[in-house]
Short mmCIF file of C-alpha atoms and ligand atoms in Angstrom, two decimals:
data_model
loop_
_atom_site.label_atom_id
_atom_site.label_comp_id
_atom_site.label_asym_id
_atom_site.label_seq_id
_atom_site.Cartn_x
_atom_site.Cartn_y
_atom_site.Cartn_z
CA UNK A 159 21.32 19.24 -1.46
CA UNK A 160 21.45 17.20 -4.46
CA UNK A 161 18.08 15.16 -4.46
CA UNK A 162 19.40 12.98 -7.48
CA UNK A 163 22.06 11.46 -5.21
CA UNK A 164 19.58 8.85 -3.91
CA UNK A 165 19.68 5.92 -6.75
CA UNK A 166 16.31 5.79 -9.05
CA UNK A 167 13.88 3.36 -8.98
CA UNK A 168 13.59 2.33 -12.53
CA UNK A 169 9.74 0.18 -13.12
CA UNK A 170 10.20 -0.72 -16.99
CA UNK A 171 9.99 2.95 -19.04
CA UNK A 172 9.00 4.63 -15.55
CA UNK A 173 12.08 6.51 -13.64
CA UNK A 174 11.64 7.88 -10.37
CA UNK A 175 13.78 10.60 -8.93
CA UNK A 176 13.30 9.41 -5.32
CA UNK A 177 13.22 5.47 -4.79
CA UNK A 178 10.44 5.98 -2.64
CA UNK A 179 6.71 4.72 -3.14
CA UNK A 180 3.88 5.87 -1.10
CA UNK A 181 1.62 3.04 -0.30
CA UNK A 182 -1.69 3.10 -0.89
CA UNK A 183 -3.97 3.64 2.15
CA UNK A 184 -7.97 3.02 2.23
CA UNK A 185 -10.31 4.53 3.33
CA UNK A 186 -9.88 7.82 1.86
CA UNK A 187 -6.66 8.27 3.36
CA UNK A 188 -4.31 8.40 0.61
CA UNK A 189 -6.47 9.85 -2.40
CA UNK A 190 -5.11 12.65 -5.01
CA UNK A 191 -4.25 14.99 -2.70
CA UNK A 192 -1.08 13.08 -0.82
CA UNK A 193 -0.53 10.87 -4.26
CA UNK A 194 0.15 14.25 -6.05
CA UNK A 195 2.35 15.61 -3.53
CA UNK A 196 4.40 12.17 -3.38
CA UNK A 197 5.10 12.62 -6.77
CA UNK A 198 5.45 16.01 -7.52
CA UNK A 199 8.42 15.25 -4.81
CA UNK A 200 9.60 12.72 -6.98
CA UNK A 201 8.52 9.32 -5.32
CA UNK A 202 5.15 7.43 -6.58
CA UNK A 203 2.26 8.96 -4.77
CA UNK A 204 -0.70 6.45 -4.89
CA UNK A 205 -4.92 6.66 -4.60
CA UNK A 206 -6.24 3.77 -2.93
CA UNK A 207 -9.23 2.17 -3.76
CA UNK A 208 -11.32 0.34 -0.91
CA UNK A 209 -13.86 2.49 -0.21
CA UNK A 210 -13.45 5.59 -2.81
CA UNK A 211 -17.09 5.74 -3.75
CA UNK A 212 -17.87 5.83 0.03
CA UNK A 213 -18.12 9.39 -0.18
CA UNK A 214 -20.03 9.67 -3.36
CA UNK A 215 -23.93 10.38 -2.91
CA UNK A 216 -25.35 7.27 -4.17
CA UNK A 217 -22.54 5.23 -2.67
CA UNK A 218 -25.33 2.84 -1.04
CA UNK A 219 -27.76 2.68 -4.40
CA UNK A 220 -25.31 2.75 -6.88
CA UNK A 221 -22.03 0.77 -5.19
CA UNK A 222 -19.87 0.11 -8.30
CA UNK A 223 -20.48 2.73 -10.37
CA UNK A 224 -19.96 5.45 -7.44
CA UNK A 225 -16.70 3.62 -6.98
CA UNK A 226 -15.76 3.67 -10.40
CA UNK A 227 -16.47 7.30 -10.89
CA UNK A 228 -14.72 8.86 -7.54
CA UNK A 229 -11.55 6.60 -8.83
CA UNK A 230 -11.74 8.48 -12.35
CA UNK A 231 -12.04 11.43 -10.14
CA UNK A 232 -9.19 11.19 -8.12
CA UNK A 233 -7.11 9.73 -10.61
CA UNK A 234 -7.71 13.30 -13.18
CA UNK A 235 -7.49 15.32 -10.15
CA UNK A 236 -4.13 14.11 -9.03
CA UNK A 237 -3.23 14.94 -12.91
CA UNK A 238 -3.91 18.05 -13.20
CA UNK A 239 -1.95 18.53 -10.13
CA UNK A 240 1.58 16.62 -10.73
CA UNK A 241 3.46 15.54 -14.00
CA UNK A 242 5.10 12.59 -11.54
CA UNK A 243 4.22 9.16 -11.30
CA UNK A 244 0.92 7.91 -9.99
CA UNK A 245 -0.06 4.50 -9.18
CA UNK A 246 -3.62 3.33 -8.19
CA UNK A 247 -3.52 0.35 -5.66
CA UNK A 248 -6.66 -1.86 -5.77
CA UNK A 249 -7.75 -4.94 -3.65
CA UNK A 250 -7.78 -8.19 -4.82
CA UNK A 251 -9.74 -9.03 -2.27
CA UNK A 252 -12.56 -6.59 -3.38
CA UNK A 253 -15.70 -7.30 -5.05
CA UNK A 254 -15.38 -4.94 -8.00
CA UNK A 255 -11.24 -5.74 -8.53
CA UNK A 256 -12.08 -6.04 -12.21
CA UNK A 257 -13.61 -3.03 -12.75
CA UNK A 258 -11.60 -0.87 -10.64
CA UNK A 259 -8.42 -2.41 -12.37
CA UNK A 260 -9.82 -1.94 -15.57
CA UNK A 261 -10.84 2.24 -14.96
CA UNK A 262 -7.19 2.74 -13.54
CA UNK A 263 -5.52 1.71 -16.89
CA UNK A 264 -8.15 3.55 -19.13
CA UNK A 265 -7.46 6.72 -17.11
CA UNK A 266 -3.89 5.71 -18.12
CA UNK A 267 -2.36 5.54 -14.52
CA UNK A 268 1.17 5.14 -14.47
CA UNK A 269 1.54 2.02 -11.70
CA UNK A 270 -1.05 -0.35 -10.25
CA UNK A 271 -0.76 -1.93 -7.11
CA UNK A 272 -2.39 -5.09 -6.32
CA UNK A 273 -2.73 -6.35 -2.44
CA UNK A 274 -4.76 -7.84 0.00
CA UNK A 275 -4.78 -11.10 -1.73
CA UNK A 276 -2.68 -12.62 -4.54
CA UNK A 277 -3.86 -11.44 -8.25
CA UNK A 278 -3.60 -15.08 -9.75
CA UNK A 279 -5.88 -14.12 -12.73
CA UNK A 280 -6.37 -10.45 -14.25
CA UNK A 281 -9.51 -8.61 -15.56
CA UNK A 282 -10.31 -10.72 -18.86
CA UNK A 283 -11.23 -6.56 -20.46
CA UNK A 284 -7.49 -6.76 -20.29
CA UNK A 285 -5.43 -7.00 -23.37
CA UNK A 286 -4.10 -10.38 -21.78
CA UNK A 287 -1.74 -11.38 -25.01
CA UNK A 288 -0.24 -8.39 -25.01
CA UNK A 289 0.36 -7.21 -21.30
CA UNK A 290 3.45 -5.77 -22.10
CA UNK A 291 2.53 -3.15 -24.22
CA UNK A 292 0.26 -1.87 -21.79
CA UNK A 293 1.35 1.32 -20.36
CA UNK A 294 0.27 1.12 -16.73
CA UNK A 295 2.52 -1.25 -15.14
CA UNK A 296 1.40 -4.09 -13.05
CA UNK A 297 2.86 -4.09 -9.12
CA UNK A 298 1.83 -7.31 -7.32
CA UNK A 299 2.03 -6.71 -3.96
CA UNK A 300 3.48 -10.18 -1.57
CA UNK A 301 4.40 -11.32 1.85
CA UNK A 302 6.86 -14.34 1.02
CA UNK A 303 8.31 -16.23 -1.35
CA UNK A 304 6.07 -19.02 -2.08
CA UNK A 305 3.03 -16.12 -2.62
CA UNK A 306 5.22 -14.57 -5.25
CA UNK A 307 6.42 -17.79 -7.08
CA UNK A 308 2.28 -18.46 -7.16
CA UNK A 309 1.91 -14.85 -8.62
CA UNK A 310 4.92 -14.78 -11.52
CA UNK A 311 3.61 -18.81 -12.53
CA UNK A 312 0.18 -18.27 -12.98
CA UNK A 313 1.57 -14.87 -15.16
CA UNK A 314 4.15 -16.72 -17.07
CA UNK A 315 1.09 -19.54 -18.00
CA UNK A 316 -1.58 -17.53 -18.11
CA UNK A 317 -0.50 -14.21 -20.22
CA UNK A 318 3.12 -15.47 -21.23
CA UNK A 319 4.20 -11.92 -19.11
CA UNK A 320 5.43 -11.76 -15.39
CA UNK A 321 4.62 -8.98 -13.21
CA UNK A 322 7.05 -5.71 -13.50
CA UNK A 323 7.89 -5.25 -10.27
CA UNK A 324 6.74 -6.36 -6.76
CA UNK A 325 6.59 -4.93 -3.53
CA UNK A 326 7.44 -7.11 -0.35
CA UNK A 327 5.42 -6.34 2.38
CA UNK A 328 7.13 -7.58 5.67
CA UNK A 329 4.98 -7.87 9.21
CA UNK A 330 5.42 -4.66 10.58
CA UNK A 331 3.53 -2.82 8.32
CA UNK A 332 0.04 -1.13 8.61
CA UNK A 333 -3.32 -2.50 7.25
CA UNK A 334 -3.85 -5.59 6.49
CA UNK A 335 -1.21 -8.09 6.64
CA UNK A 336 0.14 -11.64 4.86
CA UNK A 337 1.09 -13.13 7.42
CA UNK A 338 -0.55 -15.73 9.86
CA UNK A 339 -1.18 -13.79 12.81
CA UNK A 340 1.17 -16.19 14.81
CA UNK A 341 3.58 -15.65 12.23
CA UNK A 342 3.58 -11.56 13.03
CA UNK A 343 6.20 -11.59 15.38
CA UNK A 344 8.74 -14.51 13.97
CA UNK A 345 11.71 -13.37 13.62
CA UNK A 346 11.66 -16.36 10.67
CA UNK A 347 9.20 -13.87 8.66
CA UNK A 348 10.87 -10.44 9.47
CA UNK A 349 11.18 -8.21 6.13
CA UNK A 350 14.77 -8.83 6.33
CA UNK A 351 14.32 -12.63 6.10
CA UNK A 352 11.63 -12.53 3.26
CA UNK A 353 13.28 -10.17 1.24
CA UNK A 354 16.38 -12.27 -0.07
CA UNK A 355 13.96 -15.07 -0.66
CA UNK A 356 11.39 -13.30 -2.59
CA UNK A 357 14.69 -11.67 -4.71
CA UNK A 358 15.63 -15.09 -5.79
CA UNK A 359 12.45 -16.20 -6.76
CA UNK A 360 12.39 -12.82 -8.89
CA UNK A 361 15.84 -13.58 -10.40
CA UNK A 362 14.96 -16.94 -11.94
CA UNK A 363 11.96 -15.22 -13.97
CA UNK A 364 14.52 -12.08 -14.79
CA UNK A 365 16.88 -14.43 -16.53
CA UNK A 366 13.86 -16.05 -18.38
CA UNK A 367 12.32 -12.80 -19.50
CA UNK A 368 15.06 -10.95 -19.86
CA UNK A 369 14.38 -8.06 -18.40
CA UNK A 370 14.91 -6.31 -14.92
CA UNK A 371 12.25 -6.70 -12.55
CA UNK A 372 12.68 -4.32 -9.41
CA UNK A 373 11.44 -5.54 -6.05
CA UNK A 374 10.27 -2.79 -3.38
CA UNK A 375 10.64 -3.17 0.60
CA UNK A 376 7.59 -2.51 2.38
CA UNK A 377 6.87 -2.18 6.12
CA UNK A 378 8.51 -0.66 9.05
CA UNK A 379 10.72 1.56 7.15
CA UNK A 380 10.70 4.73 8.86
CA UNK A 381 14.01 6.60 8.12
CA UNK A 382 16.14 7.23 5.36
CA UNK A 383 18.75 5.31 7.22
CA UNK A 384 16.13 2.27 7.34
CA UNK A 385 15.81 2.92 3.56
CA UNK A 386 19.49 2.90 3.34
CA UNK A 387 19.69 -0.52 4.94
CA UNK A 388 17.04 -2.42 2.92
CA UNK A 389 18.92 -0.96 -0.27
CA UNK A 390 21.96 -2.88 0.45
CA UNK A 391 19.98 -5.92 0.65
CA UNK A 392 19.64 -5.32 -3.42
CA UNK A 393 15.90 -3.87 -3.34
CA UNK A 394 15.66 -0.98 -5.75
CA UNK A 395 13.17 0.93 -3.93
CA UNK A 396 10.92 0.83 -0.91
CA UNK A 397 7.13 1.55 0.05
CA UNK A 398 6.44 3.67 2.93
CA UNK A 399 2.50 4.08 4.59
CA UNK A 400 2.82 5.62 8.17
CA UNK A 401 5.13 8.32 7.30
CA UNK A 402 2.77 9.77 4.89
CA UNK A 403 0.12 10.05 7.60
CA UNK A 404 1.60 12.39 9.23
CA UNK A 405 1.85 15.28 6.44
CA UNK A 406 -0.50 17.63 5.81
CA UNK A 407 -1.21 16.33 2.44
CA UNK A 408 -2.63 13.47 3.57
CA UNK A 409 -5.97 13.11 3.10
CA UNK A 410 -7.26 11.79 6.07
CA UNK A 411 -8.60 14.12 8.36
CA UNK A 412 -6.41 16.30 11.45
CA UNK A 413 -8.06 13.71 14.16
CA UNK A 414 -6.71 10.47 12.19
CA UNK A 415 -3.52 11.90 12.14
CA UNK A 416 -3.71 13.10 15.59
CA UNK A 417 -4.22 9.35 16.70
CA UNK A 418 -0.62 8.81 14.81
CA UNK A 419 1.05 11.79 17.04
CA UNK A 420 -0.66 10.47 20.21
CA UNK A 421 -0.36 7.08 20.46
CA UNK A 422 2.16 4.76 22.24
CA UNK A 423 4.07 1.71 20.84
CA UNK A 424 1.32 -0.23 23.47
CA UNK A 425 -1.62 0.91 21.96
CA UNK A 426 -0.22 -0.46 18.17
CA UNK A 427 -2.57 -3.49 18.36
CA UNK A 428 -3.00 -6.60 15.66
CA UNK A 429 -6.87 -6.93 15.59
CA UNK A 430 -8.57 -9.76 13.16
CA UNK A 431 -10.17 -7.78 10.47
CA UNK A 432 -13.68 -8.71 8.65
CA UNK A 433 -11.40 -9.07 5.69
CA UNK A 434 -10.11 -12.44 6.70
CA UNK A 435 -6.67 -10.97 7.82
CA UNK A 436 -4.93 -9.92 10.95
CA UNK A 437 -4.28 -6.17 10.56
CA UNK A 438 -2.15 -3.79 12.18
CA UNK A 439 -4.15 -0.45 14.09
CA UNK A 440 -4.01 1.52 16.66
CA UNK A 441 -6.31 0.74 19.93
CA UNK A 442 -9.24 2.96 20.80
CA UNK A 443 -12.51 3.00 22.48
CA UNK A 444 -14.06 1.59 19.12
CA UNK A 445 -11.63 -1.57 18.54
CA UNK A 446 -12.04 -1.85 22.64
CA UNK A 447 -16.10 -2.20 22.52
CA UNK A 448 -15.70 -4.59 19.48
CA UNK A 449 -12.88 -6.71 21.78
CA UNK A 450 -15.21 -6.86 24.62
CA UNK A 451 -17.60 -8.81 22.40
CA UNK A 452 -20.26 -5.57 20.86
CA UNK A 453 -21.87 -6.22 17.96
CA UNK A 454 -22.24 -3.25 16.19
CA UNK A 455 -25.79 -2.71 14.08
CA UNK A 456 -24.79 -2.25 10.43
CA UNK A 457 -26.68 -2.05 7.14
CA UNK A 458 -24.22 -3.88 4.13
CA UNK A 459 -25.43 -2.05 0.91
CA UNK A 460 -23.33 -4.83 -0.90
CA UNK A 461 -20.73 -6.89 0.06
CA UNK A 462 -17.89 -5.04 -1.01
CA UNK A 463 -15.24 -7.20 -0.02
CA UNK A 464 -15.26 -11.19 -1.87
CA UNK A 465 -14.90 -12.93 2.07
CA UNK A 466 -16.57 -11.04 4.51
CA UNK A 467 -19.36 -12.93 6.41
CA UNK A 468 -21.32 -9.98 6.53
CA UNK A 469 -24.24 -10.85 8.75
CA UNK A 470 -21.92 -12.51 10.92
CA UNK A 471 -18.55 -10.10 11.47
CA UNK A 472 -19.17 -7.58 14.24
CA UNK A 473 -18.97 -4.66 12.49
CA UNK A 474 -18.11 -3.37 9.02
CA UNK A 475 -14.40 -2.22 8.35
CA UNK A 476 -15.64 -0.17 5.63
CA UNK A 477 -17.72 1.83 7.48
CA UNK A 478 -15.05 1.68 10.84
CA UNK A 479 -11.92 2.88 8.06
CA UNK A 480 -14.46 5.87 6.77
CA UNK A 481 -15.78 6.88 10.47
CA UNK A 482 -12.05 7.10 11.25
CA UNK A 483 -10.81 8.88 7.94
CA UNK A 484 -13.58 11.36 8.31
CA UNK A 485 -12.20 11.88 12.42
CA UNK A 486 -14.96 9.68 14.09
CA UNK A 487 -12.95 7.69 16.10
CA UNK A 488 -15.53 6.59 18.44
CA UNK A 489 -16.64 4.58 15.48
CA UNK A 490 -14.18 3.74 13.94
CA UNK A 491 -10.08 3.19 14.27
CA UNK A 492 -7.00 3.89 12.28
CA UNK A 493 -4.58 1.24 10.67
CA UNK A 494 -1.13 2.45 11.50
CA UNK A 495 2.23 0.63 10.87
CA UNK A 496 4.75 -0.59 14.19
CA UNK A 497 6.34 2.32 13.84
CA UNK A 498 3.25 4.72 14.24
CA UNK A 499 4.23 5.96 17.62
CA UNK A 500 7.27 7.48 16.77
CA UNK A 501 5.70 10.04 14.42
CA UNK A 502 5.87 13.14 16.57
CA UNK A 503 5.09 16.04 14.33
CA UNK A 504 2.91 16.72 11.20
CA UNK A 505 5.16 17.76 8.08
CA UNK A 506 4.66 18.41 4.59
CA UNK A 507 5.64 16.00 2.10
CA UNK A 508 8.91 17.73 0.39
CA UNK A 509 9.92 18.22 3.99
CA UNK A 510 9.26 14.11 4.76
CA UNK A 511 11.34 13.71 1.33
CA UNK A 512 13.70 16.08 2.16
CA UNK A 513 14.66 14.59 5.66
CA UNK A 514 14.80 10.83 4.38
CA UNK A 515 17.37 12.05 1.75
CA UNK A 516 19.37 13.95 3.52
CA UNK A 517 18.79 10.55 6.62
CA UNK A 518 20.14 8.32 3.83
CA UNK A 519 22.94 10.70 2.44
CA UNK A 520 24.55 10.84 5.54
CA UNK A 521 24.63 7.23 5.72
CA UNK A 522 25.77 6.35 2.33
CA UNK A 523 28.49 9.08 2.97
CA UNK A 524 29.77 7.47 6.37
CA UNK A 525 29.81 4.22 4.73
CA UNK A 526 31.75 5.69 1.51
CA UNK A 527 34.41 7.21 3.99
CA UNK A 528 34.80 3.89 6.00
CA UNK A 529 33.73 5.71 9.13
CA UNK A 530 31.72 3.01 11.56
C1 FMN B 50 -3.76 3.79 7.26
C2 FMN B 50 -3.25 2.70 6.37
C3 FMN B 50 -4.07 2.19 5.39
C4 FMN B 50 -3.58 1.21 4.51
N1 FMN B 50 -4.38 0.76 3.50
C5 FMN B 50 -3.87 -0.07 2.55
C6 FMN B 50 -4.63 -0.40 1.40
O1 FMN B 50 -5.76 0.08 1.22
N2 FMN B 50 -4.08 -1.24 0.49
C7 FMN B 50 -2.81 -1.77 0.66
O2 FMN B 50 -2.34 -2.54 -0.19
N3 FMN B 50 -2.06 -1.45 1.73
C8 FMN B 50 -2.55 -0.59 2.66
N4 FMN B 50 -1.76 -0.20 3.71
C9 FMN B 50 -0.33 -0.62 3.74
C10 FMN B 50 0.56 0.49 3.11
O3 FMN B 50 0.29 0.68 1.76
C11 FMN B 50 2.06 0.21 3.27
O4 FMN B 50 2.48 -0.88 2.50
C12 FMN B 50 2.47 -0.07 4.70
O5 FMN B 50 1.82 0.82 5.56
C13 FMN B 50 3.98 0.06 4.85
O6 FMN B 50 4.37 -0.03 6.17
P1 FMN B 50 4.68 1.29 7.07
O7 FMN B 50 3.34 1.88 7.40
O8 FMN B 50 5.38 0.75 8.24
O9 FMN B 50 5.50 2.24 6.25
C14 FMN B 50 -2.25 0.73 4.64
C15 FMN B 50 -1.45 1.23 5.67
C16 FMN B 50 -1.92 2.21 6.52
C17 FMN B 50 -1.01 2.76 7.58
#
């Protein structure tokens, strides 16, 4: 099969081969050994942030700087691994944004990511005047329209420079989400809905700058005929979490993936996370003792997210996402998208890329034929 058929996602100088953009997953799930594989398969394979340094010795001593150094880490290991694209995604909601921001475009990362809050300002180490000369490109990540018109404003006033390229993140992805929780099942917020509005937000600062400015579908997508369908709706490429659990390169461990493979569309829960956000994850004993009102005993080293009420939330997600990553899911629980309980067997990546092609080829050939 001819993998080129699929059209290329084209992010300013950066081509992909396969429109497809592997999103970011804390804590310690998606690090440089799934981001490599992504792009090696010619998609963008990405390291997430929250949490990197958890697994650094003097994680608890030495917070920032342990994060800071396992993100160089990662980002030189997935390197030396893959010639592809690689893209860093980093919270805005976190306490060390700057700094994390700022050690993903000195390691000269391809792509960054920027969720979990709307990145209104950027790093002032930044080369802010000149923002388009920088070499990493800068991915806002947004859940509607008017979140995206506040994003691409503040740019054009701020740095005379709007961001080049955005993903949309519709409700039923995995992690954190936008939305309100009430808002979660609306059919007035459904990815479909957002998507056109966020586009012509996009298209009023394309014509002003000149320049194309691709916007990514995130959330839900689970086949390569779903990526077929949100490409019609003028997206140029779309971001995909869940799938990339279940491979082997993920970097989560055999129980959090297991979780994925067991569970049942019932047990795909929205719990309120310590972040400040609804969140999507998949029920277990731990998020059942924290429903039934448990406090968990926690020690905060340092805050590591801006909002959370530390001494007040009933237990810390950092420490949950890590228990879970490492397979301690008596202590911890696994974000999953809606779509979690269909995954039925672990694959490897160029197999994943390989069946979503060949899912959207036959698609895009039915529709070339006029067949229904
Ligand atoms: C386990 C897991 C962890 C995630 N962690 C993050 C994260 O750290 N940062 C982020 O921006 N999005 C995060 N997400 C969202 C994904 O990057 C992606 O946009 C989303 O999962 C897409 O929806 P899908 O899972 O239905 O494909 C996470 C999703 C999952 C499933």
């Amino acid at each position: 099969m001819n993998l080129n058929k699929m059209p290329t996602l084209r992010i300013g100088a950066l081509e992909t081969e396969i429109p497809i953009v592997q999103g970011g997953m804390g804590v310690g799930v998606s690090l440089s050994n799934l981001a490599s594989a992504v792009a090696n398969a010619g998609g963008i394979g990405v390291i997430a942030t929250p949490g990197i340094g958890q697994f650094e010795p003097d994680c608890d001593t030495n917070p920032k700087e342990a994060n800071k150094r396992a993100l160089q880490k990662e980002i030189r290991r997935a390197k030396a691994q893959t010639d592809g694209i690689i893209g860093v995604n980093v919270l805005v909601a976190l306490s060390d944004f700057d700094d994390l921001v700022q050690c993903a475009v000195d390691e000269g990362v391809n792509v960054l990511f920027l969720g979990a809050g709307l990145p209104i300002g950027l790093p002032k180490t930044l080369p802010l005047d000149r923002l388009g000369e920088l070499a990493t490109k800068l991915v806002p990540i947004v859940s509607s329209a008017r979140a995206a018109k506040i994003v691409f404003r503040s740019w054009q006033k701020r740095y005379n420079h709007v961001p080049d390229a955005v993903v949309v993140e519709g409700p039923l992805a995995g992690g954190h989400l936008g939305f309100k929780k009430e808002h979660i099942d609306n059919p007035d917020y459904a990815l479909e809905k957002i998507l056109p509005e966020v586009i012509a937000v996009v298209k009023l600062y394309e014509e002003q700058f000149n320049r194309n400015i691709p916007v990514i579908a995130a959330g839900g997508i689970f086949t390569g005929a779903d990526i077929h369908k949100f490409m019609q709706l003028e997206v140029q490429g779309v971001q995909m979490g869940t799938r990339f659990v279940a491979t082997y390169e993920c970097d989560a461990s055999m129980e959090f993936k297991k979780a994925y493979l067991n569970c049942k569309k019932e047990d795909i829960v929205i719990i309120d996370s310590p972040v400040g956000l609804p969140g999507r994850a998949i029920r277990d004993k731990f998020l059942e003792r924290i429903s039934s009102g448990v406090k968990e005993t926690f020690k905060c080293p340092w805050k590591c997210l801006k909002s959370c009420d530390f001494k007040n939330v009933p237990y810390c997600i950092g420490l949950a996402l890590m228990n879970a990553k490492k397979g301690d899911l008596e202590n911890g629980f696994a974000f999953a998208g809606a779509n979690a309980y269909l995954v039925d067997k672990i694959i490897s990546v160029k197999e994943l890329f390989e069946t979503l092609v060949g899912e959207y080829m036959a698609v895009a050939m039915h529709q070339q034929v006029g067949l229904p």
